[in-house]
Amino acid sequence: MFQVFPTARLRPSPFYAAAVAEGMTAASIYSRMIMPTSYGDPEAEYWRLINGVSQWDVGVERQVQLKGPDAGRLAQILCPRDLSTCKVGQGKYVPLCNHRGTIINDPILLKLADDLYWLSIADSDIWFWASAIAAERGLVVQVSEPDVSPMALQGPKAEDVVAHVLGDWVRGLKYFWFRETEINGIPVAVQRSGWSKQGGFEIYLKDGTRGTELWNIFKEAGQPWGIGPGAPATAERTESGLVSVGGDTDDMTNPFEVRLGKYVDLSVPDDVVGIQALRRIKAEGVRRHQLGLVLEGEKPAPLGFQRDSILREGQRIGMMTNCVWSPRMKANIGYALIEAGVAAGEVVQVHRDDGLVAARLVELPFL
Ligand code: THG
């Protein structure tokens, strides 16, 4: 047992005190912040997400704000997805790539105004990247990290809870669309989004001094629906086929390898970072692709990234990037990043601490 304490560098989220009060038992580090990952009963937390409503401190999803006359131009230069039709109030999932076409982050982009965007980022430092590219291209735009921290409500009953707090208009919000509003004078943006496929909303808190207050408003409002604390759930996201950039990807992974090619528009302007490489990769075809793995037996496999961990007839053909017990499939499942010639339906061997275990390759998502 060890403890990690918040410091100026390991910043607590505005919901940290609430998470501790809820009985947080485990946490991870994400964007140099503490992210609660469990409250002591992972099984109950999983079923609450599948059947009810779960409340998550995802303040680690930091915003990179682009503000100024060239904000829209910078957003498009950073994103190999066409943003020309993106409306104010709309969000879009946008894999970001470097000049070689390698995925470096996969934010949700929010267009707050014609001259104001947020990139709601995953775990890498896009603030440096965006400001460097803006400066190199001579753009008139300020890049900053605003005081904005999301809290998620996920699960089939999330909509009822959010409508109870905010009104029935939230039921009409389309996927990834959002609206700025206030809750008891607390400034927020409310978006239909979240890192699960169970449906739900994210409440972006715009005043970091009011995290506990906002947390408790939803905690109390959610009582009739059995709300409880939870966190982005590895089992659910794996079953649902969501990609974790940095977890399921390495320093050579392009979007086409991990089923994110549908978020790349090859017709975006030539000055979009990475687009030339992405066009070349698309023309040449990928060398690897992502499939699901269903392991034989009930013994858990080690979590996480293992290079060359998948074998076929003694040959190393790829790696298992993630592995978790699926309560709904009653099996250990994971993702393979594997040679493109290897197809779903084949049986391979996966390295485990006690030797090799057989695994069947399947198409994603599992469910
Ligand atoms: N919410 C917010 N910010 C975030 C995340 C979030 N930043 C970091 C991280 N999560 C970004 N990653 C993802 C990955 C997938 C999705 C959202 C954020 C997602 N994908 C759907 C899918 O793949 O099926 C839908 C994509 C689509 O159809 O456009 O939801 O969770 N604020």
mmCIF file of C-alpha atoms and ligand atoms in Angstrom:
data_model
loop_
_atom_site.group_PDB
_atom_site.id
_atom_site.type_symbol
_atom_site.label_atom_id
_atom_site.label_comp_id
_atom_site.label_asym_id
_atom_site.label_seq_id
_atom_site.Cartn_x
_atom_site.Cartn_y
_atom_site.Cartn_z
ATOM 1 C CA MET A 1 0.000 0.000 0.000
ATOM 2 C CA PHE A 2 1.291 3.427 -0.853
ATOM 3 C CA GLN A 3 -0.139 6.902 -1.176
ATOM 4 C CA VAL A 4 0.237 9.585 -3.785
ATOM 5 C CA PHE A 5 -0.380 13.162 -2.754
ATOM 6 C CA PRO A 6 -1.543 16.035 -4.933
ATOM 7 C CA THR A 7 1.113 18.680 -5.559
ATOM 8 C CA ALA A 8 1.424 21.630 -7.887
ATOM 9 C CA ARG A 9 2.856 19.280 -10.528
ATOM 10 C CA LEU A 10 0.514 16.351 -9.823
ATOM 11 C CA ARG A 11 -2.525 18.558 -9.898
ATOM 12 C CA PRO A 12 -5.703 17.444 -8.184
ATOM 13 C CA SER A 13 -8.893 17.748 -10.202
ATOM 14 C CA PRO A 14 -11.616 20.011 -8.734
ATOM 15 C CA PHE A 15 -13.499 16.777 -7.938
ATOM 16 C CA TYR A 16 -10.582 15.208 -6.029
ATOM 17 C CA ALA A 17 -11.990 15.999 -2.584
ATOM 18 C CA ALA A 18 -15.361 14.579 -3.623
ATOM 19 C CA ALA A 19 -13.699 11.429 -4.960
ATOM 20 C CA VAL A 20 -11.821 10.953 -1.685
ATOM 21 C CA ALA A 21 -15.057 11.487 0.271
ATOM 22 C CA GLU A 22 -16.712 8.820 -1.934
ATOM 23 C CA GLY A 23 -14.051 6.322 -0.835
ATOM 24 C CA MET A 24 -11.679 6.274 -3.800
ATOM 25 C CA THR A 25 -9.389 3.228 -3.471
ATOM 26 C CA ALA A 26 -7.333 3.345 -6.666
ATOM 27 C CA ALA A 27 -6.107 5.958 -9.071
ATOM 28 C CA SER A 28 -4.043 6.349 -12.182
ATOM 29 C CA ILE A 29 -1.933 9.211 -13.523
ATOM 30 C CA TYR A 30 -3.194 10.919 -16.692
ATOM 31 C CA SER A 31 -1.966 14.200 -18.144
ATOM 32 C CA ARG A 32 0.137 14.569 -14.978
ATOM 33 C CA MET A 33 -2.967 14.502 -12.805
ATOM 34 C CA ILE A 34 -4.567 11.986 -10.464
ATOM 35 C CA MET A 35 -7.486 10.118 -12.035
ATOM 36 C CA PRO A 36 -9.636 8.001 -9.690
ATOM 37 C CA THR A 37 -10.083 4.491 -11.139
ATOM 38 C CA SER A 38 -12.007 2.631 -8.421
ATOM 39 C CA TYR A 39 -14.025 2.997 -5.248
ATOM 40 C CA GLY A 40 -13.353 -0.510 -3.953
ATOM 41 C CA ASP A 41 -15.902 -2.648 -5.806
ATOM 42 C CA PRO A 42 -15.024 -2.850 -9.526
ATOM 43 C CA GLU A 43 -17.761 -5.413 -10.220
ATOM 44 C CA ALA A 44 -20.494 -3.178 -8.752
ATOM 45 C CA GLU A 45 -19.037 -0.148 -10.523
ATOM 46 C CA TYR A 46 -19.150 -2.042 -13.833
ATOM 47 C CA TRP A 47 -22.809 -3.122 -13.444
ATOM 48 C CA ARG A 48 -23.828 0.374 -12.349
ATOM 49 C CA LEU A 49 -22.434 1.668 -15.640
ATOM 50 C CA ILE A 50 -24.197 -1.064 -17.670
ATOM 51 C CA ASN A 51 -27.576 -0.887 -15.906
ATOM 52 C CA GLY A 52 -27.795 2.432 -14.075
ATOM 53 C CA VAL A 53 -25.793 5.616 -13.804
ATOM 54 C CA SER A 54 -22.202 6.176 -12.780
ATOM 55 C CA GLN A 55 -20.514 9.445 -11.784
ATOM 56 C CA TRP A 56 -16.897 9.977 -12.855
ATOM 57 C CA ASP A 57 -14.165 12.458 -11.942
ATOM 58 C CA VAL A 58 -12.595 12.913 -15.379
ATOM 59 C CA GLY A 59 -11.066 16.299 -14.624
ATOM 60 C CA VAL A 60 -7.887 14.843 -16.162
ATOM 61 C CA GLU A 61 -9.458 15.409 -19.564
ATOM 62 C CA ARG A 62 -7.791 18.819 -19.916
ATOM 63 C CA GLN A 63 -8.842 21.443 -22.409
ATOM 64 C CA VAL A 64 -6.437 23.111 -24.812
ATOM 65 C CA GLN A 65 -8.113 26.370 -25.714
ATOM 66 C CA LEU A 66 -7.566 28.053 -29.096
ATOM 67 C CA LYS A 67 -8.748 31.649 -29.092
ATOM 68 C CA GLY A 68 -8.395 34.378 -31.694
ATOM 69 C CA PRO A 69 -9.014 35.135 -35.353
ATOM 70 C CA ASP A 70 -6.965 32.108 -36.505
ATOM 71 C CA ALA A 71 -8.419 29.623 -33.966
ATOM 72 C CA GLY A 72 -10.396 27.801 -36.640
ATOM 73 C CA ARG A 73 -7.420 27.656 -38.984
ATOM 74 C CA LEU A 74 -5.209 26.248 -36.230
ATOM 75 C CA ALA A 75 -7.867 23.673 -35.290
ATOM 76 C CA GLN A 76 -7.980 22.455 -38.903
ATOM 77 C CA ILE A 77 -4.188 22.439 -39.233
ATOM 78 C CA LEU A 78 -3.981 20.197 -36.145
ATOM 79 C CA CYS A 79 -6.801 17.813 -37.164
ATOM 80 C CA PRO A 80 -6.791 15.525 -40.200
ATOM 81 C CA ARG A 81 -10.608 15.499 -40.080
ATOM 82 C CA ASP A 82 -12.643 18.014 -42.078
ATOM 83 C CA LEU A 83 -13.917 20.682 -39.693
ATOM 84 C CA SER A 84 -15.414 22.984 -42.341
ATOM 85 C CA THR A 85 -18.991 21.920 -41.511
ATOM 86 C CA CYS A 86 -18.531 21.978 -37.704
ATOM 87 C CA LYS A 87 -21.107 24.324 -36.137
ATOM 88 C CA VAL A 88 -20.897 26.387 -32.949
ATOM 89 C CA GLY A 89 -22.198 24.083 -30.208
ATOM 90 C CA GLN A 90 -20.954 20.953 -31.950
ATOM 91 C CA GLY A 91 -18.219 18.557 -30.894
ATOM 92 C CA LYS A 92 -16.257 16.109 -32.986
ATOM 93 C CA TYR A 93 -13.916 13.239 -32.204
ATOM 94 C CA VAL A 94 -10.600 14.091 -33.880
ATOM 95 C CA PRO A 95 -7.477 11.933 -33.841
ATOM 96 C CA LEU A 96 -4.400 14.198 -33.940
ATOM 97 C CA CYS A 97 -1.343 13.004 -35.850
ATOM 98 C CA ASN A 98 2.261 14.128 -36.151
ATOM 99 C CA HIS A 99 3.956 14.784 -39.480
ATOM 100 C CA ARG A 100 4.554 11.047 -39.976
ATOM 101 C CA GLY A 101 0.853 10.239 -39.555
ATOM 102 C CA THR A 102 1.375 8.728 -36.098
ATOM 103 C CA ILE A 103 -1.497 9.303 -33.657
ATOM 104 C CA ILE A 104 -0.381 11.563 -30.809
ATOM 105 C CA ASN A 105 -3.766 12.233 -29.153
ATOM 106 C CA ASP A 106 -7.495 11.754 -29.787
ATOM 107 C CA PRO A 107 -9.412 14.695 -28.362
ATOM 108 C CA ILE A 108 -13.003 15.746 -28.650
ATOM 109 C CA LEU A 109 -13.010 19.143 -30.332
ATOM 110 C CA LEU A 110 -15.652 21.601 -29.118
ATOM 111 C CA LYS A 111 -16.452 24.690 -31.204
ATOM 112 C CA LEU A 112 -17.639 27.312 -28.691
ATOM 113 C CA ALA A 113 -17.563 30.252 -31.131
ATOM 114 C CA ASP A 114 -16.071 31.040 -34.521
ATOM 115 C CA ASP A 115 -12.922 32.215 -32.744
ATOM 116 C CA LEU A 116 -12.964 29.843 -29.743
ATOM 117 C CA TYR A 117 -12.292 26.100 -29.646
ATOM 118 C CA TRP A 118 -11.404 23.543 -26.995
ATOM 119 C CA LEU A 119 -9.519 20.358 -27.629
ATOM 120 C CA SER A 120 -10.576 18.025 -24.820
ATOM 121 C CA ILE A 121 -7.423 15.966 -24.813
ATOM 122 C CA ALA A 122 -6.248 12.501 -23.895
ATOM 123 C CA ASP A 123 -2.954 11.828 -22.110
ATOM 124 C CA SER A 124 -0.258 13.808 -23.962
ATOM 125 C CA ASP A 125 0.887 17.446 -23.899
ATOM 126 C CA ILE A 126 -0.970 19.050 -26.805
ATOM 127 C CA TRP A 127 -0.612 22.530 -25.321
ATOM 128 C CA PHE A 128 3.085 22.550 -26.342
ATOM 129 C CA TRP A 129 2.316 21.061 -29.742
ATOM 130 C CA ALA A 130 -0.499 23.491 -30.591
ATOM 131 C CA SER A 131 1.392 26.602 -29.485
ATOM 132 C CA ALA A 132 4.539 25.554 -31.369
ATOM 133 C CA ILE A 133 2.624 24.919 -34.581
ATOM 134 C CA ALA A 134 0.700 28.205 -34.219
ATOM 135 C CA ALA A 135 3.971 30.109 -33.788
ATOM 136 C CA GLU A 136 5.747 28.338 -36.662
ATOM 137 C CA ARG A 137 2.827 29.061 -39.003
ATOM 138 C CA GLY A 138 2.542 32.717 -37.899
ATOM 139 C CA LEU A 139 -1.073 32.348 -36.738
ATOM 140 C CA VAL A 140 -2.899 34.935 -34.630
ATOM 141 C CA VAL A 141 -4.243 32.732 -31.847
ATOM 142 C CA GLN A 142 -3.731 32.276 -28.110
ATOM 143 C CA VAL A 143 -3.234 28.721 -26.916
ATOM 144 C CA SER A 144 -3.921 28.138 -23.225
ATOM 145 C CA GLU A 145 -5.200 25.661 -20.673
ATOM 146 C CA PRO A 146 -8.394 27.170 -19.234
ATOM 147 C CA ASP A 147 -9.921 26.358 -15.830
ATOM 148 C CA VAL A 148 -12.248 23.684 -17.234
ATOM 149 C CA SER A 149 -12.679 20.163 -15.841
ATOM 150 C CA PRO A 150 -15.177 17.529 -17.013
ATOM 151 C CA MET A 151 -17.262 15.284 -14.781
ATOM 152 C CA ALA A 152 -19.050 12.407 -16.538
ATOM 153 C CA LEU A 153 -22.435 10.802 -15.936
ATOM 154 C CA GLN A 154 -22.559 7.535 -17.841
ATOM 155 C CA GLY A 155 -25.049 4.731 -18.175
ATOM 156 C CA PRO A 156 -28.629 4.227 -19.411
ATOM 157 C CA LYS A 157 -30.078 6.311 -16.561
ATOM 158 C CA ALA A 158 -27.676 9.247 -16.964
ATOM 159 C CA GLU A 159 -30.110 11.162 -19.163
ATOM 160 C CA ASP A 160 -32.839 11.069 -16.504
ATOM 161 C CA VAL A 161 -30.446 12.417 -13.870
ATOM 162 C CA VAL A 162 -29.084 15.203 -16.074
ATOM 163 C CA ALA A 163 -32.622 16.147 -17.203
ATOM 164 C CA HIS A 164 -33.702 16.252 -13.546
ATOM 165 C CA VAL A 165 -30.941 18.791 -12.784
ATOM 166 C CA LEU A 166 -31.006 20.827 -16.001
ATOM 167 C CA GLY A 167 -34.377 20.300 -17.650
ATOM 168 C CA ASP A 168 -35.768 18.224 -20.472
ATOM 169 C CA TRP A 169 -33.869 20.189 -23.143
ATOM 170 C CA VAL A 170 -30.839 17.959 -22.493
ATOM 171 C CA ARG A 171 -32.783 15.014 -23.950
ATOM 172 C CA GLY A 172 -32.665 16.801 -27.315
ATOM 173 C CA LEU A 173 -28.876 17.231 -27.344
ATOM 174 C CA LYS A 174 -27.365 15.313 -30.256
ATOM 175 C CA TYR A 175 -24.254 13.165 -29.881
ATOM 176 C CA PHE A 176 -21.219 15.380 -29.083
ATOM 177 C CA TRP A 177 -23.303 18.591 -29.187
ATOM 178 C CA PHE A 178 -23.165 20.800 -26.115
ATOM 179 C CA ARG A 179 -24.622 23.897 -24.519
ATOM 180 C CA GLU A 180 -23.129 26.398 -22.050
ATOM 181 C CA THR A 181 -25.309 27.083 -19.025
ATOM 182 C CA GLU A 182 -25.274 27.446 -15.223
ATOM 183 C CA ILE A 183 -26.290 25.144 -12.382
ATOM 184 C CA ASN A 184 -26.961 27.097 -9.154
ATOM 185 C CA GLY A 185 -24.736 29.800 -10.600
ATOM 186 C CA ILE A 186 -21.929 27.328 -11.383
ATOM 187 C CA PRO A 187 -20.761 27.884 -14.983
ATOM 188 C CA VAL A 188 -20.710 24.689 -17.049
ATOM 189 C CA ALA A 189 -20.887 23.282 -20.556
ATOM 190 C CA VAL A 190 -23.086 20.186 -20.931
ATOM 191 C CA GLN A 191 -22.289 17.722 -23.697
ATOM 192 C CA ARG A 192 -23.690 14.375 -24.782
ATOM 193 C CA SER A 193 -20.405 12.458 -24.655
ATOM 194 C CA GLY A 194 -18.254 10.216 -22.482
ATOM 195 C CA TRP A 195 -15.795 7.375 -22.721
ATOM 196 C CA SER A 196 -18.298 4.529 -22.684
ATOM 197 C CA LYS A 197 -20.881 3.158 -25.100
ATOM 198 C CA GLN A 198 -23.618 3.165 -22.434
ATOM 199 C CA GLY A 199 -24.734 6.718 -23.204
ATOM 200 C CA GLY A 200 -24.388 9.787 -21.048
ATOM 201 C CA PHE A 201 -23.211 13.324 -20.593
ATOM 202 C CA GLU A 202 -20.177 15.265 -19.550
ATOM 203 C CA ILE A 203 -20.486 18.403 -17.444
ATOM 204 C CA TYR A 204 -17.494 20.664 -18.079
ATOM 205 C CA LEU A 205 -17.006 22.688 -14.888
ATOM 206 C CA LYS A 206 -15.726 26.194 -15.676
ATOM 207 C CA ASP A 207 -14.864 27.206 -12.103
ATOM 208 C CA GLY A 208 -12.389 24.898 -10.384
ATOM 209 C CA THR A 209 -13.330 26.187 -6.912
ATOM 210 C CA ARG A 210 -16.800 24.611 -7.156
ATOM 211 C CA GLY A 211 -16.054 20.953 -7.879
ATOM 212 C CA THR A 212 -17.412 19.473 -4.657
ATOM 213 C CA GLU A 213 -20.567 21.558 -4.941
ATOM 214 C CA LEU A 214 -21.211 20.398 -8.530
ATOM 215 C CA TRP A 215 -20.399 16.776 -7.651
ATOM 216 C CA ASN A 216 -22.886 16.799 -4.787
ATOM 217 C CA ILE A 217 -25.681 18.339 -6.875
ATOM 218 C CA PHE A 218 -25.551 15.349 -9.245
ATOM 219 C CA LYS A 219 -24.924 12.856 -6.442
ATOM 220 C CA GLU A 220 -28.106 13.995 -4.674
ATOM 221 C CA ALA A 221 -30.172 14.329 -7.862
ATOM 222 C CA GLY A 222 -29.156 10.813 -8.898
ATOM 223 C CA GLN A 223 -30.251 9.033 -5.706
ATOM 224 C CA PRO A 224 -33.642 7.871 -7.138
ATOM 225 C CA TRP A 225 -31.738 6.224 -10.020
ATOM 226 C CA GLY A 226 -29.129 4.601 -7.749
ATOM 227 C CA ILE A 227 -26.227 6.806 -8.821
ATOM 228 C CA GLY A 228 -22.800 5.917 -7.460
ATOM 229 C CA PRO A 229 -19.154 6.755 -8.095
ATOM 230 C CA GLY A 230 -17.192 5.074 -10.842
ATOM 231 C CA ALA A 231 -14.496 5.667 -13.425
ATOM 232 C CA PRO A 232 -13.748 4.979 -17.073
ATOM 233 C CA ALA A 233 -14.094 1.186 -17.060
ATOM 234 C CA THR A 234 -11.513 -0.939 -18.870
ATOM 235 C CA ALA A 235 -13.927 -3.874 -19.182
ATOM 236 C CA GLU A 236 -16.757 -1.840 -20.697
ATOM 237 C CA ARG A 237 -14.594 0.160 -23.078
ATOM 238 C CA THR A 238 -12.854 -2.997 -24.277
ATOM 239 C CA GLU A 239 -16.164 -4.800 -24.877
ATOM 240 C CA SER A 240 -17.359 -1.672 -26.713
ATOM 241 C CA GLY A 241 -14.241 -1.336 -28.874
ATOM 242 C CA LEU A 242 -13.129 2.129 -27.731
ATOM 243 C CA VAL A 243 -9.487 2.942 -28.407
ATOM 244 C CA SER A 244 -7.173 4.220 -25.676
ATOM 245 C CA VAL A 245 -4.501 6.266 -27.401
ATOM 246 C CA GLY A 246 -1.178 5.632 -25.668
ATOM 247 C CA GLY A 247 -2.534 2.334 -24.317
ATOM 248 C CA ASP A 248 -3.552 0.566 -27.510
ATOM 249 C CA THR A 249 -1.178 2.545 -29.707
ATOM 250 C CA ASP A 250 2.599 2.796 -29.837
ATOM 251 C CA ASP A 251 4.965 5.383 -31.296
ATOM 252 C CA MET A 252 4.314 4.135 -34.835
ATOM 253 C CA THR A 253 0.550 3.649 -34.867
ATOM 254 C CA ASN A 254 -1.492 5.469 -37.509
ATOM 255 C CA PRO A 255 -5.299 5.922 -37.379
ATOM 256 C CA PHE A 256 -5.965 3.337 -40.119
ATOM 257 C CA GLU A 257 -4.354 0.585 -38.019
ATOM 258 C CA VAL A 258 -6.689 1.071 -35.057
ATOM 259 C CA ARG A 259 -10.065 1.578 -36.783
ATOM 260 C CA LEU A 260 -9.885 5.388 -36.649
ATOM 261 C CA GLY A 261 -9.552 5.886 -40.414
ATOM 262 C CA LYS A 262 -13.179 7.042 -40.572
ATOM 263 C CA TYR A 263 -12.160 10.175 -38.675
ATOM 264 C CA VAL A 264 -9.510 11.104 -41.282
ATOM 265 C CA ASP A 265 -10.523 13.079 -44.381
ATOM 266 C CA LEU A 266 -7.792 12.788 -46.996
ATOM 267 C CA SER A 267 -9.244 15.834 -48.796
ATOM 268 C CA VAL A 268 -8.358 18.336 -46.041
ATOM 269 C CA PRO A 269 -5.868 21.042 -47.142
ATOM 270 C CA ASP A 270 -2.246 20.084 -47.753
ATOM 271 C CA ASP A 271 -1.051 22.160 -44.784
ATOM 272 C CA VAL A 272 -2.841 19.942 -42.216
ATOM 273 C CA VAL A 273 -0.196 18.304 -40.039
ATOM 274 C CA GLY A 274 0.323 14.686 -41.088
ATOM 275 C CA ILE A 275 -2.070 14.634 -44.034
ATOM 276 C CA GLN A 276 0.639 13.987 -46.646
ATOM 277 C CA ALA A 277 1.857 10.976 -44.661
ATOM 278 C CA LEU A 278 -1.706 9.746 -44.099
ATOM 279 C CA ARG A 279 -2.441 9.884 -47.844
ATOM 280 C CA ARG A 280 0.712 7.851 -48.515
ATOM 281 C CA ILE A 281 -0.148 5.299 -45.796
ATOM 282 C CA LYS A 282 -3.692 4.956 -47.138
ATOM 283 C CA ALA A 283 -2.400 4.409 -50.694
ATOM 284 C CA GLU A 284 0.205 1.844 -49.611
ATOM 285 C CA GLY A 285 -2.126 0.009 -47.209
ATOM 286 C CA VAL A 286 -1.517 -0.698 -43.516
ATOM 287 C CA ARG A 287 0.964 -3.276 -42.262
ATOM 288 C CA ARG A 288 -0.890 -3.884 -38.979
ATOM 289 C CA HIS A 289 -4.499 -3.832 -37.847
ATOM 290 C CA GLN A 290 -6.461 -4.075 -34.627
ATOM 291 C CA LEU A 291 -8.571 -7.119 -33.755
ATOM 292 C CA GLY A 292 -10.143 -8.481 -30.601
ATOM 293 C CA LEU A 293 -8.686 -11.416 -28.642
ATOM 294 C CA VAL A 294 -10.723 -13.896 -26.589
ATOM 295 C CA LEU A 295 -8.407 -15.856 -24.318
ATOM 296 C CA GLU A 296 -9.016 -19.471 -23.404
ATOM 297 C CA GLY A 297 -9.782 -20.212 -19.752
ATOM 298 C CA GLU A 298 -10.584 -18.004 -16.831
ATOM 299 C CA LYS A 299 -7.121 -17.205 -15.515
ATOM 300 C CA PRO A 300 -6.510 -13.492 -15.936
ATOM 301 C CA ALA A 301 -3.779 -12.414 -18.292
ATOM 302 C CA PRO A 302 -1.434 -9.598 -17.344
ATOM 303 C CA LEU A 303 -2.737 -6.162 -18.148
ATOM 304 C CA GLY A 304 -1.125 -3.860 -20.550
ATOM 305 C CA PHE A 305 1.239 -3.468 -23.374
ATOM 306 C CA GLN A 306 3.649 -6.257 -24.268
ATOM 307 C CA ARG A 307 5.701 -5.992 -27.382
ATOM 308 C CA ASP A 308 5.706 -9.159 -29.559
ATOM 309 C CA SER A 309 3.374 -10.961 -27.159
ATOM 310 C CA ILE A 310 1.302 -12.731 -29.863
ATOM 311 C CA LEU A 311 2.613 -15.785 -31.722
ATOM 312 C CA ARG A 312 1.359 -17.981 -34.535
ATOM 313 C CA GLU A 313 3.254 -21.213 -35.221
ATOM 314 C CA GLY A 314 6.183 -19.850 -33.222
ATOM 315 C CA GLN A 315 6.408 -16.593 -35.200
ATOM 316 C CA ARG A 316 5.920 -13.255 -33.466
ATOM 317 C CA ILE A 317 3.095 -11.533 -35.310
ATOM 318 C CA GLY A 318 1.890 -8.744 -33.028
ATOM 319 C CA MET A 319 1.104 -7.579 -29.554
ATOM 320 C CA MET A 320 -1.719 -7.691 -27.069
ATOM 321 C CA THR A 321 -2.193 -4.101 -25.968
ATOM 322 C CA ASN A 322 -4.881 -4.598 -23.354
ATOM 323 C CA CYS A 323 -6.498 -7.489 -21.518
ATOM 324 C CA VAL A 324 -9.365 -7.575 -19.044
ATOM 325 C CA TRP A 325 -12.061 -9.872 -17.646
ATOM 326 C CA SER A 326 -15.393 -9.213 -19.369
ATOM 327 C CA PRO A 327 -18.290 -9.829 -16.980
ATOM 328 C CA ARG A 328 -20.775 -9.967 -19.857
ATOM 329 C CA MET A 329 -18.728 -12.283 -22.086
ATOM 330 C CA LYS A 330 -17.389 -14.266 -19.116
ATOM 331 C CA ALA A 331 -13.927 -14.377 -20.675
ATOM 332 C CA ASN A 332 -10.645 -12.505 -20.698
ATOM 333 C CA ILE A 333 -10.688 -10.240 -23.720
ATOM 334 C CA GLY A 334 -8.248 -7.765 -25.198
ATOM 335 C CA TYR A 335 -6.982 -6.064 -28.302
ATOM 336 C CA ALA A 336 -4.345 -7.286 -30.731
ATOM 337 C CA LEU A 337 -2.265 -4.949 -32.862
ATOM 338 C CA ILE A 338 -1.240 -7.538 -35.364
ATOM 339 C CA GLU A 339 0.094 -8.121 -38.911
ATOM 340 C CA ALA A 340 -2.504 -7.120 -41.487
ATOM 341 C CA GLY A 341 -2.468 -10.572 -43.092
ATOM 342 C CA VAL A 342 -3.743 -12.246 -39.919
ATOM 343 C CA ALA A 343 -7.541 -12.372 -39.864
ATOM 344 C CA ALA A 344 -10.433 -12.761 -37.457
ATOM 345 C CA GLY A 345 -11.293 -16.421 -36.908
ATOM 346 C CA GLU A 346 -7.673 -17.522 -36.491
ATOM 347 C CA VAL A 347 -6.374 -18.907 -33.193
ATOM 348 C CA VAL A 348 -3.076 -17.530 -31.907
ATOM 349 C CA GLN A 349 -0.965 -17.866 -28.756
ATOM 350 C CA VAL A 350 -0.480 -15.067 -26.259
ATOM 351 C CA HIS A 351 2.448 -14.795 -23.832
ATOM 352 C CA ARG A 352 1.479 -14.871 -20.188
ATOM 353 C CA ASP A 353 3.712 -15.001 -17.110
ATOM 354 C CA ASP A 354 3.065 -18.780 -16.893
ATOM 355 C CA GLY A 355 3.586 -19.575 -20.567
ATOM 356 C CA LEU A 356 1.403 -19.417 -23.655
ATOM 357 C CA VAL A 357 -2.388 -19.263 -23.731
ATOM 358 C CA ALA A 358 -4.585 -19.815 -26.785
ATOM 359 C CA ALA A 359 -6.700 -16.916 -28.007
ATOM 360 C CA ARG A 360 -9.212 -16.496 -30.797
ATOM 361 C CA LEU A 361 -9.105 -13.392 -32.997
ATOM 362 C CA VAL A 362 -12.442 -11.626 -33.546
ATOM 363 C CA GLU A 363 -13.654 -8.414 -35.147
ATOM 364 C CA LEU A 364 -14.166 -5.382 -32.886
ATOM 365 C CA PRO A 365 -16.293 -4.295 -31.117
ATOM 366 C CA PHE A 366 -16.980 -7.416 -29.051
ATOM 367 C CA LEU A 367 -20.458 -6.173 -28.055
HETATM 368 N N1 THG B 1 -14.497 13.050 -23.000
HETATM 369 C C1 THG B 1 -13.891 14.247 -23.076
HETATM 370 N N2 THG B 1 -12.608 14.370 -23.354
HETATM 371 C C2 THG B 1 -11.867 13.273 -23.558
HETATM 372 C C3 THG B 1 -12.440 11.995 -23.509
HETATM 373 C C4 THG B 1 -13.804 11.893 -23.218
HETATM 374 N N3 THG B 1 -10.541 13.403 -23.822
HETATM 375 C C5 THG B 1 -9.699 12.264 -23.770
HETATM 376 C C6 THG B 1 -10.351 11.002 -24.269
HETATM 377 N N4 THG B 1 -11.686 10.871 -23.739
HETATM 378 C C7 THG B 1 -10.416 11.075 -25.755
HETATM 379 N N5 THG B 1 -10.736 9.819 -26.384
HETATM 380 C C8 THG B 1 -11.989 9.477 -26.847
HETATM 381 C C9 THG B 1 -12.117 8.283 -27.497
HETATM 382 C C10 THG B 1 -13.322 7.893 -28.012
HETATM 383 C C11 THG B 1 -14.437 8.682 -27.839
HETATM 384 C C12 THG B 1 -14.320 9.860 -27.165
HETATM 385 C C13 THG B 1 -13.083 10.283 -26.682
HETATM 386 C C14 THG B 1 -15.751 8.259 -28.392
HETATM 387 N N6 THG B 1 -15.767 7.528 -29.473
HETATM 388 C C15 THG B 1 -16.967 6.958 -30.076
HETATM 389 C C16 THG B 1 -16.578 5.702 -30.800
HETATM 390 O O1 THG B 1 -15.405 5.519 -31.093
HETATM 391 O O2 THG B 1 -17.447 4.890 -31.063
HETATM 392 C C17 THG B 1 -17.709 7.886 -30.986
HETATM 393 C C18 THG B 1 -16.903 8.529 -32.062
HETATM 394 C C19 THG B 1 -17.759 9.171 -33.154
HETATM 395 O O3 THG B 1 -18.635 8.476 -33.695
HETATM 396 O O4 THG B 1 -17.538 10.346 -33.526
HETATM 397 O O5 THG B 1 -16.787 8.590 -27.850
HETATM 398 O O6 THG B 1 -14.393 10.778 -23.135
HETATM 399 N N7 THG B 1 -14.604 15.339 -22.845
#
